[in-house]
CSV table of C-alpha atoms in Angstrom, one decimal:
chain,number,residue,atom,x,y,z
A,398,UNK,CA,17.3,-3.4,1.8
A,399,UNK,CA,13.9,-2.8,0.2
A,400,UNK,CA,10.8,-4.1,2.0
A,401,UNK,CA,8.2,-5.8,-0.1
A,402,UNK,CA,4.9,-4.0,0.0
A,403,UNK,CA,2.0,-6.1,1.1
A,404,UNK,CA,-1.1,-5.3,-1.1
A,405,UNK,CA,-3.4,-6.5,1.7
A,406,UNK,CA,-2.0,-4.1,4.3
A,407,UNK,CA,-3.7,-0.7,4.9
A,408,UNK,CA,-0.9,1.1,3.0
A,409,UNK,CA,-1.2,-1.4,0.1
A,410,UNK,CA,-5.0,-0.8,0.0
A,411,UNK,CA,-4.3,3.0,0.0
A,412,UNK,CA,-1.8,2.7,-2.8
A,413,UNK,CA,-4.2,0.6,-4.9
A,414,UNK,CA,-7.1,3.1,-4.3
A,415,UNK,CA,-4.9,6.1,-5.2
A,416,UNK,CA,-3.5,4.3,-8.3
A,417,UNK,CA,-7.1,3.6,-9.4
A,418,UNK,CA,-8.4,7.1,-8.6
A,419,UNK,CA,-5.7,9.7,-8.0
A,420,UNK,CA,-8.2,12.5,-7.3
A,421,UNK,CA,-9.7,10.6,-4.4
A,422,UNK,CA,-9.6,12.8,-1.3
A,423,UNK,CA,-7.4,11.7,1.7
A,424,UNK,CA,-10.3,12.3,4.1
A,425,UNK,CA,-12.7,10.0,2.3
A,426,UNK,CA,-10.2,7.3,1.7
A,427,UNK,CA,-9.1,7.4,5.4
A,428,UNK,CA,-12.7,7.1,6.5
A,429,UNK,CA,-13.3,4.1,4.1
A,430,UNK,CA,-10.2,2.3,5.3
A,431,UNK,CA,-10.5,3.2,9.0
A,432,UNK,CA,-7.2,5.2,9.2
A,433,UNK,CA,-6.2,8.9,9.4
A,434,UNK,CA,-6.0,11.3,6.6
A,435,UNK,CA,-2.4,12.2,7.6
A,436,UNK,CA,-1.5,8.5,7.1
A,437,UNK,CA,-3.1,8.5,3.6
A,438,UNK,CA,-1.3,11.8,2.9
A,439,UNK,CA,2.1,10.2,3.9
A,440,UNK,CA,1.5,7.2,1.6
A,441,UNK,CA,0.5,9.6,-1.3
A,442,UNK,CA,3.8,11.5,-0.7
A,443,UNK,CA,5.8,8.3,-0.8
A,444,UNK,CA,4.1,7.4,-4.1
A,445,UNK,CA,4.9,10.9,-5.6
A,446,UNK,CA,8.5,10.7,-4.5
A,447,UNK,CA,8.8,7.2,-6.1
A,448,UNK,CA,7.4,8.5,-9.3
A,449,UNK,CA,10.0,11.4,-9.2
A,450,UNK,CA,12.8,8.9,-8.6
A,451,UNK,CA,11.6,6.7,-11.5
A,452,UNK,CA,11.5,9.7,-13.8
A,453,UNK,CA,14.9,10.9,-12.7
A,454,UNK,CA,16.3,7.4,-13.5
A,455,UNK,CA,15.8,8.0,-17.2
A,456,UNK,CA,18.3,10.1,-19.1
A,457,UNK,CA,17.2,13.6,-20.2
A,458,UNK,CA,15.8,13.8,-23.7
A,459,UNK,CA,15.3,17.4,-24.9
A,460,UNK,CA,11.9,18.2,-26.2
A,461,UNK,CA,11.7,19.3,-29.9
A,462,UNK,CA,11.3,23.0,-30.3
A,463,UNK,CA,7.8,24.1,-31.2
A,464,UNK,CA,7.3,26.7,-33.9
A,465,UNK,CA,6.4,30.2,-32.5
A,466,UNK,CA,4.0,32.3,-34.5
A,467,UNK,CA,5.6,35.8,-35.0
A,468,UNK,CA,2.5,37.6,-33.7
A,469,UNK,CA,2.7,35.6,-30.4
A,470,UNK,CA,6.4,36.3,-30.1
A,471,UNK,CA,5.7,40.1,-30.5
A,472,UNK,CA,2.8,39.9,-28.0
A,473,UNK,CA,5.2,38.2,-25.4
A,474,UNK,CA,7.9,40.8,-25.9
A,475,UNK,CA,5.6,43.9,-25.8
A,476,UNK,CA,3.1,42.9,-23.0
A,477,UNK,CA,5.3,41.3,-20.4
A,478,UNK,CA,8.7,39.8,-19.7
A,479,UNK,CA,7.8,36.2,-19.4
A,480,UNK,CA,9.5,33.8,-16.9
A,481,UNK,CA,10.9,30.6,-18.4
A,482,UNK,CA,7.9,28.6,-17.1
A,483,UNK,CA,5.4,31.1,-18.6
A,484,UNK,CA,7.3,31.1,-21.9
A,485,UNK,CA,7.3,27.3,-22.1
A,486,UNK,CA,3.6,27.2,-21.3
A,487,UNK,CA,2.8,29.9,-23.9
A,488,UNK,CA,4.6,28.1,-26.6
A,489,UNK,CA,2.8,24.9,-26.1
A,490,UNK,CA,0.4,24.0,-28.9
A,491,UNK,CA,-2.6,23.8,-26.6
A,492,UNK,CA,-2.0,27.4,-25.4
A,493,UNK,CA,-1.4,28.7,-28.9
A,494,UNK,CA,-5.0,27.9,-30.0
A,495,UNK,CA,-8.4,28.3,-28.4
A,496,UNK,CA,-11.6,26.7,-29.5
A,497,UNK,CA,-14.7,28.8,-29.2
A,498,UNK,CA,-13.6,32.4,-28.6
A,499,UNK,CA,-10.6,34.3,-27.3
A,500,UNK,CA,-11.5,35.0,-23.7
A,501,UNK,CA,-8.4,33.2,-22.3
A,502,UNK,CA,-5.9,34.4,-24.8
A,503,UNK,CA,-5.7,37.9,-23.1
A,504,UNK,CA,-4.8,36.4,-19.7
A,505,UNK,CA,-1.2,36.6,-18.5
A,506,UNK,CA,-1.6,33.1,-17.1
A,507,UNK,CA,-4.1,30.8,-18.7
A,508,UNK,CA,-6.5,29.3,-16.1
A,509,UNK,CA,-5.6,25.7,-17.0
A,510,UNK,CA,-1.9,26.4,-16.5
A,511,UNK,CA,-2.7,27.8,-13.0
A,512,UNK,CA,-4.9,24.9,-12.3
A,513,UNK,CA,-2.3,22.3,-13.4
A,514,UNK,CA,0.6,24.0,-11.7
A,515,UNK,CA,-1.3,24.1,-8.4
A,516,UNK,CA,-2.7,20.6,-8.8
A,517,UNK,CA,-6.3,21.7,-8.3
A,518,UNK,CA,-9.1,19.3,-8.6
A,519,UNK,CA,-12.1,19.4,-10.9
A,520,UNK,CA,-14.3,21.6,-8.7
A,521,UNK,CA,-11.5,24.0,-7.7
A,522,UNK,CA,-10.4,24.2,-11.4
A,523,UNK,CA,-13.9,25.2,-12.5
A,524,UNK,CA,-14.1,27.9,-9.9
A,525,UNK,CA,-10.8,29.3,-11.2
A,526,UNK,CA,-12.0,29.0,-14.8
A,527,UNK,CA,-15.3,30.8,-14.4
A,528,UNK,CA,-13.9,33.6,-12.1
A,529,UNK,CA,-11.1,34.2,-14.6
A,530,UNK,CA,-13.3,34.6,-17.7
A,531,UNK,CA,-16.5,36.2,-16.3
A,532,UNK,CA,-15.7,39.7,-17.6
A,533,UNK,CA,-14.7,38.5,-21.1
A,534,UNK,CA,-17.3,35.8,-21.7
A,535,UNK,CA,-20.3,34.9,-19.6
A,536,UNK,CA,-20.7,37.9,-17.3
A,537,UNK,CA,-22.9,37.3,-14.2
A,538,UNK,CA,-23.8,33.8,-15.4
A,539,UNK,CA,-20.1,32.7,-15.1
A,540,UNK,CA,-20.0,34.1,-11.6
A,541,UNK,CA,-23.1,32.1,-10.7
A,542,UNK,CA,-21.5,29.0,-12.2
A,543,UNK,CA,-18.3,29.6,-10.1
A,544,UNK,CA,-20.6,30.0,-7.1
A,545,UNK,CA,-22.3,26.7,-7.9
A,546,UNK,CA,-19.0,24.8,-8.1
A,547,UNK,CA,-17.8,26.4,-4.9
A,548,UNK,CA,-21.0,25.3,-3.1
A,549,UNK,CA,-20.4,21.7,-4.3
A,550,UNK,CA,-16.8,21.9,-3.2
A,551,UNK,CA,-17.9,23.0,0.3
A,552,UNK,CA,-20.5,20.3,0.4
A,553,UNK,CA,-18.1,17.4,-0.4
A,554,UNK,CA,-15.5,18.7,2.1
A,555,UNK,CA,-17.7,19.0,5.1
């Protein structure tokens, strides 16, 4: 028996807030709604599990194979033995090109793949990005940018 979710209940308000702004922090949302961040976290987990159940309800449709440029294939074979996840990420079109330089192409794992895989937010992602590229692109200025984003991250989480 499935219970109907009341949109006016606290959990309904949490679900609506998360649906409208998925990056909203549990602590801030809990404070606004007068509940605990662990309750907000539990609701968020229920929502994620429901999404996974919905996705699994559809039959598997294989993705079309993307063309691999021979130079990239050689680089993969020579430099490292890629895991299945790394290989899939490397072959994706977005990873095969870079606009404005080549400072990420030499990385074993592209910063945006790490950020997405670990579900990091905007501020955390920028810290990872600037720390990853500072030697190849912006030097000390990139480290200062990472420090600036880190200071803001600390500020919003106090």
